[in-house]
Coordinates of C-alpha atoms in Angstrom, one line a residue:
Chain A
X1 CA 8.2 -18.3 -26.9
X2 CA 8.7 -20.1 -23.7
X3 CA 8.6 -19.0 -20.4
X4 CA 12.9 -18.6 -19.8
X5 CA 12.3 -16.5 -23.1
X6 CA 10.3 -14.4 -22.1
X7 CA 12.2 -14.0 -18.4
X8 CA 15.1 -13.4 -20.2
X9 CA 13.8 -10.3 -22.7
X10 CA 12.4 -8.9 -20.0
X11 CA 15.9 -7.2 -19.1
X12 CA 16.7 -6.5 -22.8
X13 CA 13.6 -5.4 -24.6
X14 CA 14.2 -2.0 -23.9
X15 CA 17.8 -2.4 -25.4
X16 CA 15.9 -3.9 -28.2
X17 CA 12.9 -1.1 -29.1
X18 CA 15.6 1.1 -29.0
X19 CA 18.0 0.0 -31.1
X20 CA 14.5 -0.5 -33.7
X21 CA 14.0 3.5 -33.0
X22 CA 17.5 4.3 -33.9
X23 CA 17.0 2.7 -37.5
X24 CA 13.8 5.3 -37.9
X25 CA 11.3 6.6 -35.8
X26 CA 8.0 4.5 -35.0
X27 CA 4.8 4.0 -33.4
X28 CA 3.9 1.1 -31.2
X29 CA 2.1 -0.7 -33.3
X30 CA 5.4 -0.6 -36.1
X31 CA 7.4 -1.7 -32.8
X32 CA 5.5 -4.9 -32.2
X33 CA 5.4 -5.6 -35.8
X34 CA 8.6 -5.8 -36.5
X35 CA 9.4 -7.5 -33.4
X36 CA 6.5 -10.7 -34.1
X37 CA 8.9 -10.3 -37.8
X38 CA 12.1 -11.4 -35.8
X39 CA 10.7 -14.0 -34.3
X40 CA 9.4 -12.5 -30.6
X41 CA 6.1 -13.8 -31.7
X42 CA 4.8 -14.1 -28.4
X43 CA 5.2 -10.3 -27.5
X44 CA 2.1 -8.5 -26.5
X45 CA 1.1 -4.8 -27.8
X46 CA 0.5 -3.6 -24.4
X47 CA 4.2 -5.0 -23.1
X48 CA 5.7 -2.8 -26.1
X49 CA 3.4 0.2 -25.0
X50 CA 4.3 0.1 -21.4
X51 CA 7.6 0.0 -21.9
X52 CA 7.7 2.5 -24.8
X53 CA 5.7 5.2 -21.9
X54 CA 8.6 4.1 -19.3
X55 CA 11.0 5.3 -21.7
X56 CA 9.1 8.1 -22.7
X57 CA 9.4 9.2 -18.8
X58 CA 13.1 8.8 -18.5
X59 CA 13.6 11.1 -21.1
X60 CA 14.7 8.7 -23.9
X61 CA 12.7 9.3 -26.6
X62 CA 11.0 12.6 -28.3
X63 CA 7.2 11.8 -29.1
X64 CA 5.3 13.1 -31.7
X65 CA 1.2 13.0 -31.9
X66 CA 0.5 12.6 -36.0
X67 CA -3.3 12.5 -36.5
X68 CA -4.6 9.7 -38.2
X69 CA -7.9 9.2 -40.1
X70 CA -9.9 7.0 -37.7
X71 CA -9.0 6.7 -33.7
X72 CA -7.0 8.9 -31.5
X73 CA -3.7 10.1 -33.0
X74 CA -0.9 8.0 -33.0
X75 CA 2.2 8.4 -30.6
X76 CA 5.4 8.0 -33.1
X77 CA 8.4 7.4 -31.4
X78 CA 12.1 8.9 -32.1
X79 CA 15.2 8.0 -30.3
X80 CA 17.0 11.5 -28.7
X81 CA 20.3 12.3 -27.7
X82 CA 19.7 10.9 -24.2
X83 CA 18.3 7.6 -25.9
X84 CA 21.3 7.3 -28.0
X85 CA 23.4 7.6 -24.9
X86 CA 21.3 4.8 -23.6
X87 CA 22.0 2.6 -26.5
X88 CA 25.5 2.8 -26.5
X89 CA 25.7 1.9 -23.4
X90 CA 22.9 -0.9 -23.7
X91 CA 25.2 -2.3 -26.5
X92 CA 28.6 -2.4 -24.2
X93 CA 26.4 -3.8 -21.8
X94 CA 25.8 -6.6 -24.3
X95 CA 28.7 -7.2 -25.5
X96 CA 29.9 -8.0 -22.1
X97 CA 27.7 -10.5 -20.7
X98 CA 27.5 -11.8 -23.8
X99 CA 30.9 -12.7 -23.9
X100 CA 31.0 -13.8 -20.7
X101 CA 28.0 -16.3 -21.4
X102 CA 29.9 -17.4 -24.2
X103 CA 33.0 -18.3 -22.0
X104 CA 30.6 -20.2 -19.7
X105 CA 29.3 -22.3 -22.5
X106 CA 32.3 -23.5 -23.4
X107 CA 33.7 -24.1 -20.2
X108 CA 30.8 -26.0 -19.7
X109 CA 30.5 -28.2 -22.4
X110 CA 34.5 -28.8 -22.9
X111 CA 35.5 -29.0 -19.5
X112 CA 38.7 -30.9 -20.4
X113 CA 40.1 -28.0 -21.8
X114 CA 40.4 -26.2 -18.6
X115 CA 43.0 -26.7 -16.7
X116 CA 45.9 -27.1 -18.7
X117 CA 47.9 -23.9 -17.9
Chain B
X1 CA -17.3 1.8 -6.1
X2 CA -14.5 3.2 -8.6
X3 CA -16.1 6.4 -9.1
X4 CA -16.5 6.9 -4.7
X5 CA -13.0 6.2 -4.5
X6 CA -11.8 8.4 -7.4
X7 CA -13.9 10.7 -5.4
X8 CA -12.3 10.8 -2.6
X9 CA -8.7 11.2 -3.6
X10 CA -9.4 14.0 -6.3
X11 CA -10.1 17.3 -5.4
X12 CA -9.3 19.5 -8.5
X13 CA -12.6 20.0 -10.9
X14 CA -10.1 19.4 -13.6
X15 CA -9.5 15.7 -12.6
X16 CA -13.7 15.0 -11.8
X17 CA -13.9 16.3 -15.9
X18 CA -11.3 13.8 -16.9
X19 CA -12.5 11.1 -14.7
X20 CA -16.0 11.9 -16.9
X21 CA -14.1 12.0 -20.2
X22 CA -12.8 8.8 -19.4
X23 CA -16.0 7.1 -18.9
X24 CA -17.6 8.8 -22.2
X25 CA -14.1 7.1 -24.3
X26 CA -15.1 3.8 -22.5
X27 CA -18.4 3.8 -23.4
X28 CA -17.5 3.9 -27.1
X29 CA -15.3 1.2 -27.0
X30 CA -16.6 -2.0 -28.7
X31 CA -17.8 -4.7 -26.2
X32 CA -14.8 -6.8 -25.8
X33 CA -12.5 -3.9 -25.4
X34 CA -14.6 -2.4 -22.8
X35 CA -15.0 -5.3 -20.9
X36 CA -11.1 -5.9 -20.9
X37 CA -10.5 -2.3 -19.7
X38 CA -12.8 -2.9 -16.8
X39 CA -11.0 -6.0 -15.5
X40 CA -7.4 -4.2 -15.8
X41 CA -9.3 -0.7 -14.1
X42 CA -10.3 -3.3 -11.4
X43 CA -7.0 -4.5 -11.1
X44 CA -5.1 -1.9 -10.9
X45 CA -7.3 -0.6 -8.0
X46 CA -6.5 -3.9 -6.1
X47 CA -3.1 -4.7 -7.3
X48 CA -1.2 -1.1 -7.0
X49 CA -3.8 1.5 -5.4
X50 CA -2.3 4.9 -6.7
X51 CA -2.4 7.6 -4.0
X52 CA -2.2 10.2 -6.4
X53 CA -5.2 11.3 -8.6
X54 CA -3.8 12.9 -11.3
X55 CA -1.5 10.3 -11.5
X56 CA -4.1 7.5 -11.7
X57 CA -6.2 9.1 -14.3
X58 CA -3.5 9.1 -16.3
X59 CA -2.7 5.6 -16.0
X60 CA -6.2 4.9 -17.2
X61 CA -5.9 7.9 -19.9
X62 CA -2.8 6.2 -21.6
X63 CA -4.3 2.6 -20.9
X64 CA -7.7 4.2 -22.9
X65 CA -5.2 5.5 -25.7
X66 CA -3.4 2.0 -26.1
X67 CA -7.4 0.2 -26.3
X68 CA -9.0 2.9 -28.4
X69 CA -6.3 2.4 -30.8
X70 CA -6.3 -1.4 -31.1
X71 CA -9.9 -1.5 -31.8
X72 CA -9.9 0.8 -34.0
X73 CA -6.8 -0.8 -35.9
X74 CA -8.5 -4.5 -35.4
X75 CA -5.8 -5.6 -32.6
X76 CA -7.7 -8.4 -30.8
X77 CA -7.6 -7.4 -27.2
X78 CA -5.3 -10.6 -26.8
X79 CA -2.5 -9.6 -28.6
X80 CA -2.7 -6.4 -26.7
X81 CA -2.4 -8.2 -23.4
X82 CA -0.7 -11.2 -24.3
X83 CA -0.4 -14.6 -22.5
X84 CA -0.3 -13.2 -19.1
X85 CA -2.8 -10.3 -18.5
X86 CA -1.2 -10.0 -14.9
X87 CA 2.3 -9.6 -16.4
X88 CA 1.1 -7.0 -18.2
X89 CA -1.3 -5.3 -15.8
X90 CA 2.0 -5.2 -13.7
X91 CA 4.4 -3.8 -16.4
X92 CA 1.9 -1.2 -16.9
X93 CA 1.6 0.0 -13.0
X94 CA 4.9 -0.1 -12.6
X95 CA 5.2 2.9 -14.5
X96 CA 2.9 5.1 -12.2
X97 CA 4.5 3.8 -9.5
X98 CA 5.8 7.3 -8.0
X99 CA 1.6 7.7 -7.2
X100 CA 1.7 4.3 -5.7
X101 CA 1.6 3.8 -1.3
X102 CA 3.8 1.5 -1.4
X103 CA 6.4 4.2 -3.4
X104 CA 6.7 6.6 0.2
X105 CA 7.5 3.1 2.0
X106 CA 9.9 2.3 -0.7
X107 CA 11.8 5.9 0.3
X108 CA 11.4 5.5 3.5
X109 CA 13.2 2.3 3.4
X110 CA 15.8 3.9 1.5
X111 CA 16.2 6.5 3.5
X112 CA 16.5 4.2 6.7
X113 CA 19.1 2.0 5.3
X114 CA 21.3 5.0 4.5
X115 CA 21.1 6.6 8.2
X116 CA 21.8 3.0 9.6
X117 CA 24.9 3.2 7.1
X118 CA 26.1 6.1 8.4
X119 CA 25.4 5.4 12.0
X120 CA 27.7 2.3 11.3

């Protein structure tokens, strides 16, 4: 993952680990997993984990301690009515600048086409 | 030096028993985990001094919960941290950062900008 990957997720990734919560609840280390499975290869435990306490602060997400045979208990992770607020509005967020990106592109690589109104 | 300057900033018994339980928790870590919770403890100190006790042992509390539970699991402390340790140190501080100095600057800058708004 190169650098203007990683610059870009920054601003998405929390979009992202919540949309994977909304599927089912998880723990961190499910988070990352299925993250490296997508393709984020690059993406550090400890990125997820900060992120997953910010939105644990802001009310987001409900968090569960489930003991687990060796270690300190694990944190699982389930999206709330506040998170799913979040979401939707992460999604139309999306949707937007994605589009407008999209429009860019275009514009950019067929320039001819402009104009002709 | 740590433990001076946790000193002086904690006054509650309750925090000077944390700040001990911490220290036990490191102390079981395996080697390499240790050693990398040390350099991000050292950083953290440098890089976004929290004003609040409480606040700062919990930073370290939850930053002992995330290492306990990749050594135990086998998650090489690089895959915890990633590529950039400073990028992560960073995205870690910044949530604590209502116990940071900087944080009453920050309001106070805030709070300026919206009187010199008014004021026109």
């Amino acid at each position: 993952m190169g650098k203007q990957m990683t610059e870009m997720l920054k601003g998405t990734l929390e979009g992202i680990v919540l949309a994977i919560l909304a599927v089912e609840p998880a723990y961190g280390y499910d988070i990352t997993a299925r993250l490296r499975e997508q393709g984020f290869t690059d993406i550090a435990e400890g990125t997820v984990y900060a992120l997953l306490l910010r939105i644990e602060k802001r009310g987001l997400v409900d968090v569960e301690k489930m003991p687990s045979e060796k270690g300190p208990p694990r944190k699982v992770y389930a999206l709330n009515a506040q998170g799913s607020e979040y979401l939707r509005e992460f999604w139309g967020t999306w949707s937007f600048l994605a589009a407008r990106i999209e429009q860019l592109q275009q514009h950019a690589e067929n320039p001819q086409n402009e104009g002709g109104e | 030096m740590a433990a001076q300057w946790i000193e002086l900033v904690t006054g509650p018994w309750e925090d000077k028993r944390r700040w001990r339980r911490l220290k036990q928790r490191k102390k079981q870590l395996p080697a390499g985990y240790r050693t990398a919770m040390d350099g991000l403890e050292r950083y953290f100190m440098y890089a976004g001094p929290i004003a609040r006790g409480d606040v700062y042992l919990q930073m370290l509390e939850d930053l002992a919960d995330l290492v306990e539970r990749a050594a135990v699991d086998g998650t090489s402390v690089r895959s915890v941290v990633g590529e950039d340790p400073v990028e992560f140190a960073e995205a870690f501080i910044a949530n604590y950062a209502d116990g940071q100095w900087i944080n009453k600057e920050r309001v106070r800058l805030i709070e300026t900008i919206d009187r010199s708004a008014k004021e026109g």
